[in-house]
Short mmCIF file of C-alpha atoms and ligand atoms in Angstrom, two decimals:
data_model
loop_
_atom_site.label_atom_id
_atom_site.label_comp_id
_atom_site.label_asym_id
_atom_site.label_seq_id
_atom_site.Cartn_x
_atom_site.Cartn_y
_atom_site.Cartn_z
CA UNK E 388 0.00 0.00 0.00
CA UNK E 389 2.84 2.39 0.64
CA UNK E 390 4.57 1.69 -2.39
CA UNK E 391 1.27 2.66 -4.28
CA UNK E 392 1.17 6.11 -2.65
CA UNK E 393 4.32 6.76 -2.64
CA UNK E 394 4.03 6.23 -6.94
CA UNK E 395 0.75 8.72 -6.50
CA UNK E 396 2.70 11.48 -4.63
CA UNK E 397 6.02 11.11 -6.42
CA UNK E 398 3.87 11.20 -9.42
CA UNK E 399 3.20 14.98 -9.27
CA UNK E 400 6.77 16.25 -9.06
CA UNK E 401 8.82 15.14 -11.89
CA UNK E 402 7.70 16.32 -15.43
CA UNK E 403 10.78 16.68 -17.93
CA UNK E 404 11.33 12.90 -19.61
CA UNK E 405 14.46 12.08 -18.19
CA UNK E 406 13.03 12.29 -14.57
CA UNK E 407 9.85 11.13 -15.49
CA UNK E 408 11.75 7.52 -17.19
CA UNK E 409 14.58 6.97 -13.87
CA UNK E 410 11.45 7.63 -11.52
CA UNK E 411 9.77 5.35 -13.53
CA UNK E 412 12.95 2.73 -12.31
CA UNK E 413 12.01 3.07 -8.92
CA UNK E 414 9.00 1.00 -9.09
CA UNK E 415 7.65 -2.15 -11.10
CA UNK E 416 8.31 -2.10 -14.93
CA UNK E 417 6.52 -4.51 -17.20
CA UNK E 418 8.22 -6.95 -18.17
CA UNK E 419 6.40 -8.07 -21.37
CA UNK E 420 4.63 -4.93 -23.18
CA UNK E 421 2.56 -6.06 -26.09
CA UNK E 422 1.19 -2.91 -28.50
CA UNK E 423 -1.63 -2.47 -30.93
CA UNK E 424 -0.34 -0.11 -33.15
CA UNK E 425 -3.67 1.44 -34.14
CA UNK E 426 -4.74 4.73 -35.89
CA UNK E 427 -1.78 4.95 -39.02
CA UNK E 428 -4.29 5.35 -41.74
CA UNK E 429 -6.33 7.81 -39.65
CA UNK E 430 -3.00 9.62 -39.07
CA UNK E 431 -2.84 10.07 -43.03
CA UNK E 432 -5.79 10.76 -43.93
CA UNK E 433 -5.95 14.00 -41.51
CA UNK E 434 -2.88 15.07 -43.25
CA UNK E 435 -4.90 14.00 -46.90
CA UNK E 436 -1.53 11.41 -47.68
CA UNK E 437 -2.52 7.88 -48.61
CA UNK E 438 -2.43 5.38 -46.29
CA UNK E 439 0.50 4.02 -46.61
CA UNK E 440 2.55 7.23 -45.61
CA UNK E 441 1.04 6.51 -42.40
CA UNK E 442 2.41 3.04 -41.74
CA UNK E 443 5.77 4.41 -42.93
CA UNK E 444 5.10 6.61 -40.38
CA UNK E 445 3.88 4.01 -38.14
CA UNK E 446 6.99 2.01 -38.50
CA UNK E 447 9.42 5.40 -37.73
CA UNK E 448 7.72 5.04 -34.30
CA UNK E 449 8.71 2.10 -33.86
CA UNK E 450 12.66 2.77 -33.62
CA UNK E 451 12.39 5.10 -30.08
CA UNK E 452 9.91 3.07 -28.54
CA UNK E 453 12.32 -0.21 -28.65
CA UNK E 454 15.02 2.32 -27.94
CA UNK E 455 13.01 3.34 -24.64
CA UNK E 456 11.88 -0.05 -23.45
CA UNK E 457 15.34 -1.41 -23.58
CA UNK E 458 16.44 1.24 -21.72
CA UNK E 459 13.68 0.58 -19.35
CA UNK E 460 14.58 -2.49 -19.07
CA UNK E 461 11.05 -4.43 -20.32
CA UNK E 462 12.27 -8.14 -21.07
CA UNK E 463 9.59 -8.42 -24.16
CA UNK E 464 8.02 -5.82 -26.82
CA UNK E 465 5.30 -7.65 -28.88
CA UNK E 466 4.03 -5.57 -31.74
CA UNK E 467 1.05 -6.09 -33.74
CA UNK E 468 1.97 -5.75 -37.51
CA UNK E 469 -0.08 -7.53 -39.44
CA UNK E 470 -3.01 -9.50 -38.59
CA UNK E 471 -4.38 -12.48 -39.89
CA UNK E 472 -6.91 -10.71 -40.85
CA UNK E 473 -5.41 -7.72 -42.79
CA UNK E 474 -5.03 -9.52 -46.30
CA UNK E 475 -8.31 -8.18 -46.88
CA UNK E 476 -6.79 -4.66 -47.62
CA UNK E 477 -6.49 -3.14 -50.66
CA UNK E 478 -3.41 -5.29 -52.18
CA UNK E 479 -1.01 -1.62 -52.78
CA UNK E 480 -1.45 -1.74 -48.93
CA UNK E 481 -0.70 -5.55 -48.05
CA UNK E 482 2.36 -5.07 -50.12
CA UNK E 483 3.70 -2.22 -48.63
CA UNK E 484 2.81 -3.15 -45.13
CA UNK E 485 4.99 -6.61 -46.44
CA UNK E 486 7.84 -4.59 -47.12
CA UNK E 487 7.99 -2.30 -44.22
CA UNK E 488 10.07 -5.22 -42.05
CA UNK E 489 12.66 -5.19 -44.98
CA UNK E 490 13.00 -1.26 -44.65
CA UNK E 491 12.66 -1.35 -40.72
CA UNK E 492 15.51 -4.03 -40.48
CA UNK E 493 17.55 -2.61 -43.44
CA UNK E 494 18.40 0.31 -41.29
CA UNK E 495 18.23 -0.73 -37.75
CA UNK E 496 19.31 -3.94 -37.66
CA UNK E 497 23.22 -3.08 -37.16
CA UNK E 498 21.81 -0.66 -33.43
CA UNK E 499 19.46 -3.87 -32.37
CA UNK E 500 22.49 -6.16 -32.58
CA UNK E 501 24.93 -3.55 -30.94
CA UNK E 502 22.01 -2.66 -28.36
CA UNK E 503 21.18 -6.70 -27.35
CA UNK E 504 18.10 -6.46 -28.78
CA UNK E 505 16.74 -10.11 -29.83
CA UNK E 506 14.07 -9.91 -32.63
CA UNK E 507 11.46 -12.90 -33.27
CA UNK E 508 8.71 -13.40 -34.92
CA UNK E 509 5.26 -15.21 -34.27
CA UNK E 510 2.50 -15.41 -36.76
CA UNK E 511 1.25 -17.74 -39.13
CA UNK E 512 4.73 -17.63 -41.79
CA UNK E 513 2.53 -19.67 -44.62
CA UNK E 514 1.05 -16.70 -46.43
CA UNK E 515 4.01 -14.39 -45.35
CA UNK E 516 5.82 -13.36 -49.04
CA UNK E 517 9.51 -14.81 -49.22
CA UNK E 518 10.95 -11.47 -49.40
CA UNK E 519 9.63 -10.29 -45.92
CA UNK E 520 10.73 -13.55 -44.40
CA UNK E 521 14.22 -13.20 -45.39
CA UNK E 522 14.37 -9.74 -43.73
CA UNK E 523 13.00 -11.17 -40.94
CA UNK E 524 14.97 -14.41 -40.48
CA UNK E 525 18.07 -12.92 -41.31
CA UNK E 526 16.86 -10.60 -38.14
CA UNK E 527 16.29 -13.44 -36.18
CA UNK E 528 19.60 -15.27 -36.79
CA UNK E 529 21.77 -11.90 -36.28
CA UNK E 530 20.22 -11.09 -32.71
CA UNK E 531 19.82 -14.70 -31.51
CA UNK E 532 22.70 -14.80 -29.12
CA UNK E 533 21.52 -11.24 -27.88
CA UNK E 534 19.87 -11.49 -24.25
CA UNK E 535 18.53 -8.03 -23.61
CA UNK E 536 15.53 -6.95 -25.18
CA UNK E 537 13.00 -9.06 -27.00
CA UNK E 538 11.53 -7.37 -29.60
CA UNK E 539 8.78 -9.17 -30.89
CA UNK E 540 6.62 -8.92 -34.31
CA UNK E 541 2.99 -10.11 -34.34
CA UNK E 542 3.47 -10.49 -38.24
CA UNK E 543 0.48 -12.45 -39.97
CA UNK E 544 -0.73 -13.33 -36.29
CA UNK E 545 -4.09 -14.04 -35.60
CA UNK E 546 -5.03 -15.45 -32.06
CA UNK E 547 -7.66 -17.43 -32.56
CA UNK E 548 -5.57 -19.28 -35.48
CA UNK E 549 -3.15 -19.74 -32.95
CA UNK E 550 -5.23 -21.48 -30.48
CA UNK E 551 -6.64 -23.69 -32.82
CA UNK E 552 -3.22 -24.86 -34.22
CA UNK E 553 -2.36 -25.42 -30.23
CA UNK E 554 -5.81 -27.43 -30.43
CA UNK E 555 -4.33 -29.18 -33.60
CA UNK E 556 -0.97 -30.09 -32.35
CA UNK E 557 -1.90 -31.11 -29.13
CA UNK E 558 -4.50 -33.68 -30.30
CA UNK E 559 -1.78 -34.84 -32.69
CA UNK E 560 0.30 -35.87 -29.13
CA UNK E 561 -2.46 -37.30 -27.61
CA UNK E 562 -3.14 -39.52 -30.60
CA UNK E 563 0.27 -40.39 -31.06
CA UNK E 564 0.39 -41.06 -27.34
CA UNK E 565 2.88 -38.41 -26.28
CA UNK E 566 0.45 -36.26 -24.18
CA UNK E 567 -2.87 -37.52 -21.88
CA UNK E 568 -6.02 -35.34 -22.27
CA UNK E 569 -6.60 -35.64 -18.42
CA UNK E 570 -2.98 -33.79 -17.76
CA UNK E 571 -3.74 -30.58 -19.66
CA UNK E 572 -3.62 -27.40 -17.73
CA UNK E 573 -2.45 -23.78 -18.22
CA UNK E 574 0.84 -24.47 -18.69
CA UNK E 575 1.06 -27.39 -20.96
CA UNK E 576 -1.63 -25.54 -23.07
CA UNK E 577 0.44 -22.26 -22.93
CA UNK E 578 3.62 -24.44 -23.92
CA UNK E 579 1.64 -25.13 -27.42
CA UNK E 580 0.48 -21.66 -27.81
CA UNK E 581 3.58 -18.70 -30.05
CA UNK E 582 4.42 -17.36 -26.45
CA UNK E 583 5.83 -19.69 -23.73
CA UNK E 584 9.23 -18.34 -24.16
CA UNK E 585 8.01 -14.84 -23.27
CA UNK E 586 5.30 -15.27 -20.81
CA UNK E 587 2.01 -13.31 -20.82
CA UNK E 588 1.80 -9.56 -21.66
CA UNK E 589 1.80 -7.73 -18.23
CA UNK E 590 0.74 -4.67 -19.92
CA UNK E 591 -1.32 -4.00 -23.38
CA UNK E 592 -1.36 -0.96 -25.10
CA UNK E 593 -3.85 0.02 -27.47
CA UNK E 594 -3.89 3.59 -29.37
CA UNK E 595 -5.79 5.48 -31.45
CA UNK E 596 -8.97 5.23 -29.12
CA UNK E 597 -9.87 2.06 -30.67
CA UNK E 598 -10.92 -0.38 -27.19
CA UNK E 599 -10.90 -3.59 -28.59
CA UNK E 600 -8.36 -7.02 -28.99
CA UNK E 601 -9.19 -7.22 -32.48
CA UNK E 602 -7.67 -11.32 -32.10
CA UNK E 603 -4.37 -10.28 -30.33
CA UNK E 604 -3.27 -13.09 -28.11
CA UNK E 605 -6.57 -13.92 -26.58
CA UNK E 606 -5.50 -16.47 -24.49
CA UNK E 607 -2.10 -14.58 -23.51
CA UNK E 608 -4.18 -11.00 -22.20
CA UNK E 609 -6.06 -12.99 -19.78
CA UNK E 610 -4.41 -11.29 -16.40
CA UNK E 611 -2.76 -8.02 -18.46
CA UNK E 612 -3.19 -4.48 -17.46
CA UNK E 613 -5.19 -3.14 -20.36
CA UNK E 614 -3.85 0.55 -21.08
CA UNK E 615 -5.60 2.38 -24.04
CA UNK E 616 -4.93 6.27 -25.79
CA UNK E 617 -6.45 8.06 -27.65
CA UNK E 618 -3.33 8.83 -29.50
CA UNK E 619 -2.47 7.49 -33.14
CA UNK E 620 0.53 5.12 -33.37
CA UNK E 621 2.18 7.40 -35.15
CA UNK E 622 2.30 10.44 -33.06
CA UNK E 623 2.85 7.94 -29.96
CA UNK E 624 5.99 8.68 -28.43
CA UNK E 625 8.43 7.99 -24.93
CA UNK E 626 5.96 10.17 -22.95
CA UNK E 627 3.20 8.02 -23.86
CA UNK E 628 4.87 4.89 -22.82
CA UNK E 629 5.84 6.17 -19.32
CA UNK E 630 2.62 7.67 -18.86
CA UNK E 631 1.16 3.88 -19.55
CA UNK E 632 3.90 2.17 -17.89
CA UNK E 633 3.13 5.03 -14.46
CA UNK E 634 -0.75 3.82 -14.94
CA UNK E 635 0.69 0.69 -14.63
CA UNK E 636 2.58 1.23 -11.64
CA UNK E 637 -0.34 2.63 -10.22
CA UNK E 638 -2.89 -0.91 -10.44
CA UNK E 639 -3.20 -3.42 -8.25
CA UNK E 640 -2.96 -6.70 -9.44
CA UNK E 641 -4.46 -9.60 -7.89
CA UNK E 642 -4.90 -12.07 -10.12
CA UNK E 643 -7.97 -13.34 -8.87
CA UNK E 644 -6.95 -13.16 -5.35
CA UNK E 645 -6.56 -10.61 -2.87
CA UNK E 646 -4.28 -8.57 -1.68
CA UNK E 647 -2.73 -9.22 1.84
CA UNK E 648 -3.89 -5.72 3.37
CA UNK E 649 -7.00 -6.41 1.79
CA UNK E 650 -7.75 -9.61 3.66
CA UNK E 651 -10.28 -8.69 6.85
C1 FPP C 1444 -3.38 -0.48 -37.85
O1 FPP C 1444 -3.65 0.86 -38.21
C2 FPP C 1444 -2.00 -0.77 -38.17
C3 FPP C 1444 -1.58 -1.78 -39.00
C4 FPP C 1444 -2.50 -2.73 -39.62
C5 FPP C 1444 -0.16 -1.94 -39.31
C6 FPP C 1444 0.77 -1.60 -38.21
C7 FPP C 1444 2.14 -1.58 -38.73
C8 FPP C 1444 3.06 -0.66 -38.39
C9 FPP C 1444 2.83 0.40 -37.39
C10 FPP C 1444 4.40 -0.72 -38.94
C11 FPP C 1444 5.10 -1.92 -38.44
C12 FPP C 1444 6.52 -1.78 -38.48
C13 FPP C 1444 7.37 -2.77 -38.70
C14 FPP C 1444 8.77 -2.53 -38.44
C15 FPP C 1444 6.97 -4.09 -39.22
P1 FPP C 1444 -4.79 1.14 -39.28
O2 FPP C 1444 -4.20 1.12 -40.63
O3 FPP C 1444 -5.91 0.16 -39.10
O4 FPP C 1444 -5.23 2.57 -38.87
P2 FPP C 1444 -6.70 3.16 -39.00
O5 FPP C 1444 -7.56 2.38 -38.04
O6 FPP C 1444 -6.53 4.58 -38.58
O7 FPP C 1444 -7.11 3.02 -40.41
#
């Protein structure tokens, strides 16, 4: 209980960034942030550019939040870049949105392998074009001794796909006789799921004012601090992320249970 008012009265002092991201330090950071980049084409179309100049701008973002996190020391960054359900956009879009990675990678790559940064990827790969893959996997196998920062892309991920390929593969065991139906639990389920390597999401951010999962790792958000802006990717920036990660700092978690002062 202390610690929670102390993060409400420090709260009101610092204000430049610097303070505001080594007070953040003193208390609890996340360690797996997972972010719905939401609101690119509405960012463009205020400024009358096509779409795409928004996700260009969308991906630009990208670079100072990883920056930030690793800095903060978050052990995961899961980003949602393409959803299983996005191939439904008009194809100029799909293929841009395909290429960003390459472009992303092509000029960041060299400070994510000097910074520890460790990239992976979860998402359905199938439909994923060759090209983005490449960048991607080339990504993967530069950073994979790295231990500091995971920085993950949601890339053709879909969660309910997800699940039901956990379904799939798990039956598989049990038919072959490697797994027994009456054992499942959490864990053995999680183990089948894109994420058991990371753990859950402790905190979800959603911008753009948009207050919905649209599919993003259903099973994963089921104990996450849910932490949504108004804000459009695109104009999202450090601030934004310490002022979620300080409304973060100021829940109380309980996982279903109670907190010891809580207990009469
Ligand atoms: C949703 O905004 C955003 C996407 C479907 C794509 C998100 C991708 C990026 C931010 C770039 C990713 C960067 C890398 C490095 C892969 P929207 O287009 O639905 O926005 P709207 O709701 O305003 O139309």
């Amino acid at each position: 209980m202390l610690e929670k008012m102390k993060r409400w009265t420090s709260l009101k002092e610092p204000d430049s960034l610097s303070e505001r991201i080594s007070e953040c330090k003193n208390y609890q950071i996340p360690e797996h942030i997972a972010i719905i980049m939401d609101g690119n084409g509405r960012w463009a179309n205020k400024r009358a550019l096509p779409r795409v100049a928004g996700h260009h701008e969308g991906m630009k973002t990208v670079k100072p939040i990883t920056r930030l996190a690793s800095e903060l020391g978050v052990k995961a960054l899961t980003l949602y870049a393409f959803s299983t359900e996005n191939w439904v956009r008009p194809k100029v879009e799909v293929e841009f949105l395909m290429k960003l990675p390459e472009e992303f990678l092509g000029t960041f790559l060299p400070e994510l392998i000097e910074e520890n940064v460790q990239v992976q990827m979860m998402g359905d790969r199938a439909q994923v074009p060759v090209h983005t893959l490449k960048a991607v996997d080339q990504a993967i196998e530069k950073t994979a001794n790295n231990d500091g920062l995971v920085l993950n892309f949601a890339l053709n991920y879909g969660s309910r796909n997800e699940i039901l390929q956990a379904v799939k593969a798990f039956s598989i065991d049990v038919k072959e006789g490697k797994k027994n139906p009456e054992e499942l639990n959490d864990d053995i389920f999680s183990s089948y799921l894109m994420t058991p390597h990371l753990g859950d999401p402790d905190l979800l951010i959603r911008t753009s004012g948009e207050i919905r999962l649209s599919n993003f790792m259903l099973w994963q958000l089921a104990y996450t601090e849910f932490w949504f802006t108004d804000v459009l990717w695109p104009d999202f920036k450090g601030e934004h992320l310490i002022e979620a990660i300080e409304g973060f700092q100021k829940r109380s978690r309980r996982f279903g249970g109670l907190k010891s002062e809580d207990v009469t």
